[in-house]
Coordinates of C-alpha atoms and ligand atoms in Angstrom, one line a residue:
X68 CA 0.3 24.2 -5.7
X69 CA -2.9 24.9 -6.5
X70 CA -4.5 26.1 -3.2
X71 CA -8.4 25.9 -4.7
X72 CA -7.3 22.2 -3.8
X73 CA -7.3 22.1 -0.3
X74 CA -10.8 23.6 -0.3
X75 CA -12.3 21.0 -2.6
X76 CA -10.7 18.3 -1.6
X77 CA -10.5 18.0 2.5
X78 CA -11.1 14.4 2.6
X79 CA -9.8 11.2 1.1
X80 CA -13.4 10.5 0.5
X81 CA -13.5 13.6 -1.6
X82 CA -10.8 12.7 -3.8
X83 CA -12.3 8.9 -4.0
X84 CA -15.3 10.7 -5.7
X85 CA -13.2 12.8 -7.7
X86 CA -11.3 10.0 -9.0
X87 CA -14.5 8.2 -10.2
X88 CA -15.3 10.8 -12.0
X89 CA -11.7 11.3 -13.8
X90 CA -10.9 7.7 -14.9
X91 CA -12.7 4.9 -16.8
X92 CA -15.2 2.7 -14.9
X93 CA -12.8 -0.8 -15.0
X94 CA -9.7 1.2 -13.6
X95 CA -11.8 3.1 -10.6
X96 CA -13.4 -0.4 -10.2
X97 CA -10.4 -2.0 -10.2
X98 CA -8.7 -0.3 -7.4
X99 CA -11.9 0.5 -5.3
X100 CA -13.0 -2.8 -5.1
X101 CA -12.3 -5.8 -2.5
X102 CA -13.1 -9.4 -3.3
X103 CA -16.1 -11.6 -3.9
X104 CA -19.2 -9.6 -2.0
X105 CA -16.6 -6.9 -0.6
X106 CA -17.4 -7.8 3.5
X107 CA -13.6 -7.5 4.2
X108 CA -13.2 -4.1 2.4
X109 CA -15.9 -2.9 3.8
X110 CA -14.9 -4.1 7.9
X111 CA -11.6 -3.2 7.7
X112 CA -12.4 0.7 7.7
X113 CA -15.7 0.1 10.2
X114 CA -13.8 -1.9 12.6
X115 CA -11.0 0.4 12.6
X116 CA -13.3 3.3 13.2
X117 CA -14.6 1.5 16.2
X118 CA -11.6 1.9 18.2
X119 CA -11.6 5.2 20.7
X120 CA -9.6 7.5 22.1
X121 CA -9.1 9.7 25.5
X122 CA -8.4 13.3 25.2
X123 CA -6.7 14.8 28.3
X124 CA -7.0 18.4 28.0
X125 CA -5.8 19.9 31.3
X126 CA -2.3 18.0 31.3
X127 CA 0.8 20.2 30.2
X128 CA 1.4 19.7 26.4
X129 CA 3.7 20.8 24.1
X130 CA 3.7 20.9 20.8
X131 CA 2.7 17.3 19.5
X132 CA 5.6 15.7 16.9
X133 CA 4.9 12.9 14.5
X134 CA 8.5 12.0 13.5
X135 CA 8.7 8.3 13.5
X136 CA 12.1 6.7 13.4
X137 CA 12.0 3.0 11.4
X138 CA 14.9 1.1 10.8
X139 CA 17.6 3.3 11.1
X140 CA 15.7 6.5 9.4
X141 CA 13.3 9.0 11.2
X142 CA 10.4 9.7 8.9
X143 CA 8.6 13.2 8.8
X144 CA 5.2 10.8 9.6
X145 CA 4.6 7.8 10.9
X146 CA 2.3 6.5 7.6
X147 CA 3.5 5.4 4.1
X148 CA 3.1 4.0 0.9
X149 CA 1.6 0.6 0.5
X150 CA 2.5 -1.3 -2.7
X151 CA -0.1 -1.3 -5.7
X152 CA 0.3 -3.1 -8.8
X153 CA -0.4 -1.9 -12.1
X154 CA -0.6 2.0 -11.2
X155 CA -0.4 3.4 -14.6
X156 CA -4.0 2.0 -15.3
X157 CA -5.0 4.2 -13.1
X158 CA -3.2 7.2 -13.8
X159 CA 0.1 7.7 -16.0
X160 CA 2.8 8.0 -14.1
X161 CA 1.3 7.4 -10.9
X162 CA 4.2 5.3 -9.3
X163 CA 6.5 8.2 -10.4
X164 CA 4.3 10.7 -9.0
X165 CA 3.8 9.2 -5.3
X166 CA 7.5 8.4 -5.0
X167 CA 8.7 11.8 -5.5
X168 CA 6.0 12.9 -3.3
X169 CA 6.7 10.6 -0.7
X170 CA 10.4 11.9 -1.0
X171 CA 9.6 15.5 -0.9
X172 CA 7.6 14.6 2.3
X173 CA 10.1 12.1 4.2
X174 CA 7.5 9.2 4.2
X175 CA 8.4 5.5 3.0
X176 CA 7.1 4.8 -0.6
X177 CA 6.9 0.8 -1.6
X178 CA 7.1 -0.3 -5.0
X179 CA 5.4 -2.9 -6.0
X180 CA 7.0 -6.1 -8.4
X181 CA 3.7 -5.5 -10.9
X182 CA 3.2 -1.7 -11.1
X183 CA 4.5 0.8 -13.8
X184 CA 7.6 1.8 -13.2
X185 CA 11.0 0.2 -12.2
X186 CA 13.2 -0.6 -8.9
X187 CA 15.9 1.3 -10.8
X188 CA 13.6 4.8 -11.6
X189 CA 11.9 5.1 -8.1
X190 CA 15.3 4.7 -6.7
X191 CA 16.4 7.6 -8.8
X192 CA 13.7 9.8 -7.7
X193 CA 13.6 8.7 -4.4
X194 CA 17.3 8.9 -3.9
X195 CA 17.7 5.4 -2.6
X196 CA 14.9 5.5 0.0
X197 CA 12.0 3.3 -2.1
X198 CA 11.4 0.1 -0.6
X199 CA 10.7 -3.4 -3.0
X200 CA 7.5 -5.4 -2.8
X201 CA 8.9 -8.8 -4.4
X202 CA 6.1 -10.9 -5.6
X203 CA 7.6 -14.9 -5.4
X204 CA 9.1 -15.6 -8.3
X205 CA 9.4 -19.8 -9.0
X206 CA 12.6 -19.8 -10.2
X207 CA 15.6 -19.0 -7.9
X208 CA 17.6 -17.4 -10.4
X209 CA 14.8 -15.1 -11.4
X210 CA 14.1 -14.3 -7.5
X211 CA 18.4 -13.6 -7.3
X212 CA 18.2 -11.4 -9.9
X213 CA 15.3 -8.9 -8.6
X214 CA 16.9 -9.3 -5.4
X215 CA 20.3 -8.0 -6.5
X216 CA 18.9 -4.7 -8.2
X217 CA 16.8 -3.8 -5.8
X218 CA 19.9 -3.9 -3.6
X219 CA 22.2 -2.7 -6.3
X220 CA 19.6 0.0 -6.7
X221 CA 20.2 0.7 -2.9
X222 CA 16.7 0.2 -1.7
X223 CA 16.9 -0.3 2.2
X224 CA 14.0 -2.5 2.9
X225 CA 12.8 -5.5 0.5
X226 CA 8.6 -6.5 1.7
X227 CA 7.9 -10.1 0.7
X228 CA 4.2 -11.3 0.7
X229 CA 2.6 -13.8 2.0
X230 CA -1.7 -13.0 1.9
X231 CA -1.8 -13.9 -2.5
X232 CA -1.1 -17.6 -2.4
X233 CA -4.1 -17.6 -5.1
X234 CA -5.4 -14.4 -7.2
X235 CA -8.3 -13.1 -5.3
X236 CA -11.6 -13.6 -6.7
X237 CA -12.8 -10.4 -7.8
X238 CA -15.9 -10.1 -9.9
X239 CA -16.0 -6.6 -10.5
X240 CA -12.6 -7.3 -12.7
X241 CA -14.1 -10.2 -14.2
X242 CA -17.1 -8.7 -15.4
X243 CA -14.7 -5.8 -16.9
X244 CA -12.5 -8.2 -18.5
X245 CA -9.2 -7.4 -15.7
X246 CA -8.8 -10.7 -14.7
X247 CA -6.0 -12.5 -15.9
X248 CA -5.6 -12.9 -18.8
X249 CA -6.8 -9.4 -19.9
X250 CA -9.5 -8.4 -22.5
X251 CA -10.3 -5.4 -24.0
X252 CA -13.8 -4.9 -24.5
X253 CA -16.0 -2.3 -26.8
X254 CA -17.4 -2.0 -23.4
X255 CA -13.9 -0.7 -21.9
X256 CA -13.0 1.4 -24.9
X257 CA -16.5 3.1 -24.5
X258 CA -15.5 3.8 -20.8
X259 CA -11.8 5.3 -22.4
X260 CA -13.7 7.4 -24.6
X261 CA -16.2 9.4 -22.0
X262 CA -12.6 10.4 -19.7
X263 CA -11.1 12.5 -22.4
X264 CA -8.2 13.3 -20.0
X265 CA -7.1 10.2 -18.4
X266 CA -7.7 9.0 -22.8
X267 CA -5.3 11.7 -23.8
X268 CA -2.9 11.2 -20.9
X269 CA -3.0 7.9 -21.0
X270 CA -1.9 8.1 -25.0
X271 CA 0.7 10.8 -25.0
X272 CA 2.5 8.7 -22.0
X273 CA 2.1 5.4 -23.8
X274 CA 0.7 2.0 -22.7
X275 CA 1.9 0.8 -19.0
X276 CA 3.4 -2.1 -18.9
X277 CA 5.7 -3.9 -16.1
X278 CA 8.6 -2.0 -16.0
X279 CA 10.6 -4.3 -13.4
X280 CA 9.8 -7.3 -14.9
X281 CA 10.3 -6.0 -19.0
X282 CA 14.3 -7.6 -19.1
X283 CA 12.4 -11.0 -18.2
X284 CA 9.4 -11.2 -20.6
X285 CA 9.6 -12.6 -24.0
X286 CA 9.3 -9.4 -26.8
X287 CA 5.9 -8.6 -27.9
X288 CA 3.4 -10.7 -25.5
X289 CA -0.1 -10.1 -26.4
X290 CA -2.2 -10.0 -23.6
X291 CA -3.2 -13.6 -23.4
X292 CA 0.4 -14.6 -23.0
X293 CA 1.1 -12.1 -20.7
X294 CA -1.4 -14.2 -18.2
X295 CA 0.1 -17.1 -18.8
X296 CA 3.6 -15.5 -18.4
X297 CA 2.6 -14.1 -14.6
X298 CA 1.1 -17.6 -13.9
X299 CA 4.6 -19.2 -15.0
X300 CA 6.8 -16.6 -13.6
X301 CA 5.1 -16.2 -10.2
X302 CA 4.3 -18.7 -7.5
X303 CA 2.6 -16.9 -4.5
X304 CA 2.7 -19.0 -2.1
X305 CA 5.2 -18.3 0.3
X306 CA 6.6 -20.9 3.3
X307 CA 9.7 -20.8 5.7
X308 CA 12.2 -22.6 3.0
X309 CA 11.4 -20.4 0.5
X310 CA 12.0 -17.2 3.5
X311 CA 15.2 -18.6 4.6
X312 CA 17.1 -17.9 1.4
X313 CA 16.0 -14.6 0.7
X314 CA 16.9 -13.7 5.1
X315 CA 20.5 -15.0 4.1
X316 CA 20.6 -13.2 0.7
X317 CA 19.2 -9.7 1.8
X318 CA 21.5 -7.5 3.9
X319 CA 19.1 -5.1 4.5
X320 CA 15.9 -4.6 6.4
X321 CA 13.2 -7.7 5.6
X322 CA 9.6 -7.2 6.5
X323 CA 7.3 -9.6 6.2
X324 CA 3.6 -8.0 4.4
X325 CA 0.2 -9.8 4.6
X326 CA 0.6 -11.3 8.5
X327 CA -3.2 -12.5 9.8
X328 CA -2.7 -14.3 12.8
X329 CA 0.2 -14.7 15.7
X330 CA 1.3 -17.9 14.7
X331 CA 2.7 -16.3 11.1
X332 CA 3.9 -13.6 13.2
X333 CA 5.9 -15.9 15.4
X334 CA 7.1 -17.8 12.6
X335 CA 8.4 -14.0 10.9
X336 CA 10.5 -13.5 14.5
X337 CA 12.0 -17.1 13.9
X338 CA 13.0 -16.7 11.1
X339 CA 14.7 -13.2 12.0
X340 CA 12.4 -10.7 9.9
X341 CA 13.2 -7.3 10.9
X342 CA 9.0 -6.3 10.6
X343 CA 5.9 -7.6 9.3
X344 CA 3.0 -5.8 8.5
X345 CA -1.0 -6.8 9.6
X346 CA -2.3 -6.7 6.3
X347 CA -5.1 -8.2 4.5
X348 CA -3.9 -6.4 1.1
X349 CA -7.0 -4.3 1.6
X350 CA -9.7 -6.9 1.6
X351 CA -8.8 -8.4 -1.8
X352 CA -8.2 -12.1 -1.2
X353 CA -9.8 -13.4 1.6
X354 CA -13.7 -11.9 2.0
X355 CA -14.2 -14.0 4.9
X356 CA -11.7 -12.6 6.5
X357 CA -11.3 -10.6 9.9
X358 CA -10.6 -6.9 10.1
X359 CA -6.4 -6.1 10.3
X360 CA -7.3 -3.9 13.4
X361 CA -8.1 -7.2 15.0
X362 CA -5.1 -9.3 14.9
X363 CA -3.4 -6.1 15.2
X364 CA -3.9 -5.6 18.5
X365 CA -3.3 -9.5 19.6
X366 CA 0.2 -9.8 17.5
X367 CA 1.1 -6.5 18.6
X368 CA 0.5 -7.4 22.2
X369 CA 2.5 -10.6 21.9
X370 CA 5.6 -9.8 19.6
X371 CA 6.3 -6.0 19.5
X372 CA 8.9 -6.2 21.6
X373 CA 10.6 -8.5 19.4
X374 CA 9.8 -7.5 15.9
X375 CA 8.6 -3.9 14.0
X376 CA 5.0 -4.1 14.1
X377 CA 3.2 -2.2 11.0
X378 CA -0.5 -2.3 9.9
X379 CA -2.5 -1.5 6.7
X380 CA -5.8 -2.0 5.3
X381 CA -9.4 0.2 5.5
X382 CA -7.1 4.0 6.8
X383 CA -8.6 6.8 5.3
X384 CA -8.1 9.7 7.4
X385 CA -5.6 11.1 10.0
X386 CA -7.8 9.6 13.0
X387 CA -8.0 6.4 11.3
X388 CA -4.5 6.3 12.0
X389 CA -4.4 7.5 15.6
X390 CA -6.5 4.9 16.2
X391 CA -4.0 2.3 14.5
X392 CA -1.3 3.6 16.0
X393 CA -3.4 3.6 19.6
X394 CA -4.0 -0.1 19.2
X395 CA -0.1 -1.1 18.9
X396 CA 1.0 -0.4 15.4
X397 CA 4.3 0.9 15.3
X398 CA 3.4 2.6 11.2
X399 CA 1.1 2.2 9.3
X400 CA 0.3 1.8 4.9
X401 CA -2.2 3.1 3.2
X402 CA -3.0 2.0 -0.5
X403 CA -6.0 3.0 -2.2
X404 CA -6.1 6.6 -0.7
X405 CA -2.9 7.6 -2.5
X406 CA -4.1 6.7 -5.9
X407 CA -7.2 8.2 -5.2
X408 CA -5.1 11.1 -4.8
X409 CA -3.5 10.7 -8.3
X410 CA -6.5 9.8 -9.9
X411 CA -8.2 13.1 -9.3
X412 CA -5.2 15.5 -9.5
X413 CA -2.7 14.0 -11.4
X414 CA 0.3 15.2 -10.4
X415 CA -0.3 17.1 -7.5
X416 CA -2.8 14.6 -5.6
X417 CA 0.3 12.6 -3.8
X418 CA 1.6 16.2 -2.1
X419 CA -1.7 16.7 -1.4
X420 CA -2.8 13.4 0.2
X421 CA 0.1 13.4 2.3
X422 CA -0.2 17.5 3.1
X423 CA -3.8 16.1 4.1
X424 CA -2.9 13.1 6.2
X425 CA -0.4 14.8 8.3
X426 CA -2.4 17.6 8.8
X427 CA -5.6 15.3 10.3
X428 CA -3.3 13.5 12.2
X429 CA -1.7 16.8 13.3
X430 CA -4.9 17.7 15.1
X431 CA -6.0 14.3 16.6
X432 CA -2.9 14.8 18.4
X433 CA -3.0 18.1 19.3
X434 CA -6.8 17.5 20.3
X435 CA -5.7 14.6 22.5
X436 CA -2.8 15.8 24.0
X437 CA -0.7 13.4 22.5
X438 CA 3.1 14.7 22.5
X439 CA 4.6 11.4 20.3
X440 CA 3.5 9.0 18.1
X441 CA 4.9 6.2 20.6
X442 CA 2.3 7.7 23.5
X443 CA -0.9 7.1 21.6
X444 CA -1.6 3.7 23.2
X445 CA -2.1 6.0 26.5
X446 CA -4.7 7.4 24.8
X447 CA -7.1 4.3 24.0
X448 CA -10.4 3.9 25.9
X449 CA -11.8 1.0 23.5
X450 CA -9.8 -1.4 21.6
X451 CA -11.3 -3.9 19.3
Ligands
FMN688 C1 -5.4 -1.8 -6.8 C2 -4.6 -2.5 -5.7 C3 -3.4 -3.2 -6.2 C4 -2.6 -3.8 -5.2 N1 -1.4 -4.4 -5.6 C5 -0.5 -4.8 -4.7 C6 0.7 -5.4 -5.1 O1 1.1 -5.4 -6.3 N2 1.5 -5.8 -4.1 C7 1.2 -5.8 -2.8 O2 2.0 -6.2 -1.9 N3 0.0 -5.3 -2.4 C8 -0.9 -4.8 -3.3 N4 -2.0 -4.2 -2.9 C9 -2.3 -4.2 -1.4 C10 -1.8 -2.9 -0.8 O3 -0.4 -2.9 -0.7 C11 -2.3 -2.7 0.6 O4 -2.1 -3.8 1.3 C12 -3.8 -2.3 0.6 O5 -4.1 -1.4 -0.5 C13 -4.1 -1.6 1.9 O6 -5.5 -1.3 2.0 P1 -6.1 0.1 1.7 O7 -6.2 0.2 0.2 O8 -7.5 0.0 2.3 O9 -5.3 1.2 2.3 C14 -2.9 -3.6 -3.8 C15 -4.0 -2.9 -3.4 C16 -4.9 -2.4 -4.4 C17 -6.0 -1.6 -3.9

């Protein structure tokens, strides 16, 4: 480990610029960005940052822990890694790269149905500890299928979505030819040219492509096919028939990913979800959206005594997640940060982002005098 690291980068916001430095303009643009004028990107870190908290420095405190037991398995940290599509854009091997490190660091790592590797490899590497983000397939047999390796590959909790009944609107990936389907523009190449690294990198490692979902797709799809292919093979929207099967099919842990409101989050206890998780997939669908801090605090209020409550969207920091944690989340994801991680130092930015997480979060609760993870909600002056 290269310890120069810890001095340069001390904050995800360092490694953020770092990474737009590293890789080409339509990859840092593709994962930085929100959706339509960016509003919900940009509230879900301010709101979060409004919420307080109450130090009490002359109670007796011992050391403070942030083990975090989830389903069955206590975790070194209470935080983990949210699903992201198409990671090798960003940086080769990045999927590979954050599940180990999540391994070597006890935290949950999610794999997403779109990204670069497959259910089998971060299994491997992760030693049966990844978790599966299924995207909804249309056709049952397809959906059967996934399902079965990502239990076969012994993955312990399967996320379904719910927040992409429609591709966000994002016009940064329009203007830079992302959207679907894909073009690649002398613009792009350009762009590939001035970040000789990520070019070489990129070349020696090959192109990414869909790793889980290469058994399904016709050989040799060129890229305007492969648009059409996701459109055919992919239905977002989600409803309680189509949950019911998947509850009866999946032995394991089911948590519900993109809850918004109380009334979804009722509907996840109903139908017998094991968690959901307050997300708004980081500001990229719904720009008039509200914060995830918000209906956070109301759903976690109202059903976490019934279901696992989780939250992502806008943390960047260890106090961002005290102050999650303070306002009733149970864990929290973070998505972007991590690959900001990767995309400015390769394969050492997911130890580090996590080294750097746990240690901020470290000192909020030795600051505070908080002794567990499950006591920070004594600690909240303000909530949103
Ligand atoms: C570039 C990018 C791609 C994403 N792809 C997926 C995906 O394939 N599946 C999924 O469930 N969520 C996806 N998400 C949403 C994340 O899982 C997570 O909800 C979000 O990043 C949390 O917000 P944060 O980035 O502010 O931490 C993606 C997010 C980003 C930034």
């Amino acid at each position: 480990m290269d310890l120069s690291i810890n001095k340069k980068y001390p904050s995800v916001d360092d490694l953020r610029e770092r990474a737009r430095k590293k890789i080409p303009k339509f990859a840092f643009e593709y994962l930085d960005g929100g959706c339509n004028e960016d509003v919900n990107l940009h509230k879900n870190t301010s709101d979060i940052r409004d919420v307080e908290l109450l130090p009490y420095y002359l109670s007796k405190h011992t050391r403070s822990e942030m083990k975090t037991e989830l389903f069955g398995h206590t975790y070194d940290a209470p935080f983990g890694i949210a699903p992201v599509g198409l990671q090798g854009l960003m940086w080769p091997n990045s999927p590979e790269i954050l599940a180990k490190a999540a391994f070597e660091h006890n935290i949950p790592f999610i794999l997403s149905t779109v990204t670069t590797t497959s259910i089998e490899r971060a299994s491997e590497l992760t030693e049966g500890r990844a978790w599966f983000q299924l995207y909804h397939p249309t056709e049952d047999r397809l959906r059967d299928d996934i399902i079965q390796r990502a239990d076969a590959a012994g993955c312990p909790v399967l996320v379904i979505l719910c927040d992409v009944p429609t591709f966000g609107f994002r016009p940064r990936d329009i203007r830079n030819g992302l959207a679907m389907p894909p073009t690649m523009s002398v613009k792009n190449i350009l762009q590939i040219l001035g970040r000789p690294e990520w070019a070489l990198k990129t070349l020696v490692h090959g192109q990414p492509n869909f790793a889980t979902l290469k058994p399904y797709m016709p050989k040799g799809l060129d890229l305007k096919q492969l648009g059409k292919f996701m459109d055919q093979t992919f239905s977002g929207r989600l409803n309680e028939e189509k949950i019911k099967p998947i509850r009866d099919m999946w032995k394991g842990k089911l948590v519900l990913k993109g809850v918004a409101n109380e009334a979804d989050a009722e509907k996840a206890v109903r139908l017998g979800l094991d968690g959901i998780i307050v997300s708004n997939h980081g500001g990229r669908q719904l720009d008039a959206g509200e914060s995830t801090i918000r209906p956070l605090v109301r759903i976690a209020k109202e059903y976490g005594d019934q279901i696992k409550v989780m939250m992502d969207s806008g943390i960047r920091s260890g106090p961002d997640i005290a102050r999650t944690m303070a306002s009733g989340a149970e864990f929290a994801f973070l998505g972007r940060s991590f690959m900001y991680g990767v995309a400015a130092l390769g394969s050492q930015g997911g130890n580090h982002t996590i080294s750097l997480l746990k240690t901020e979060l470290q000192q909020v609760m030795e600051q505070i005098c908080c002794e567990n993870i499950k006591d920070f909600p004594d600690h909240l002056i303000k909530e949103i």
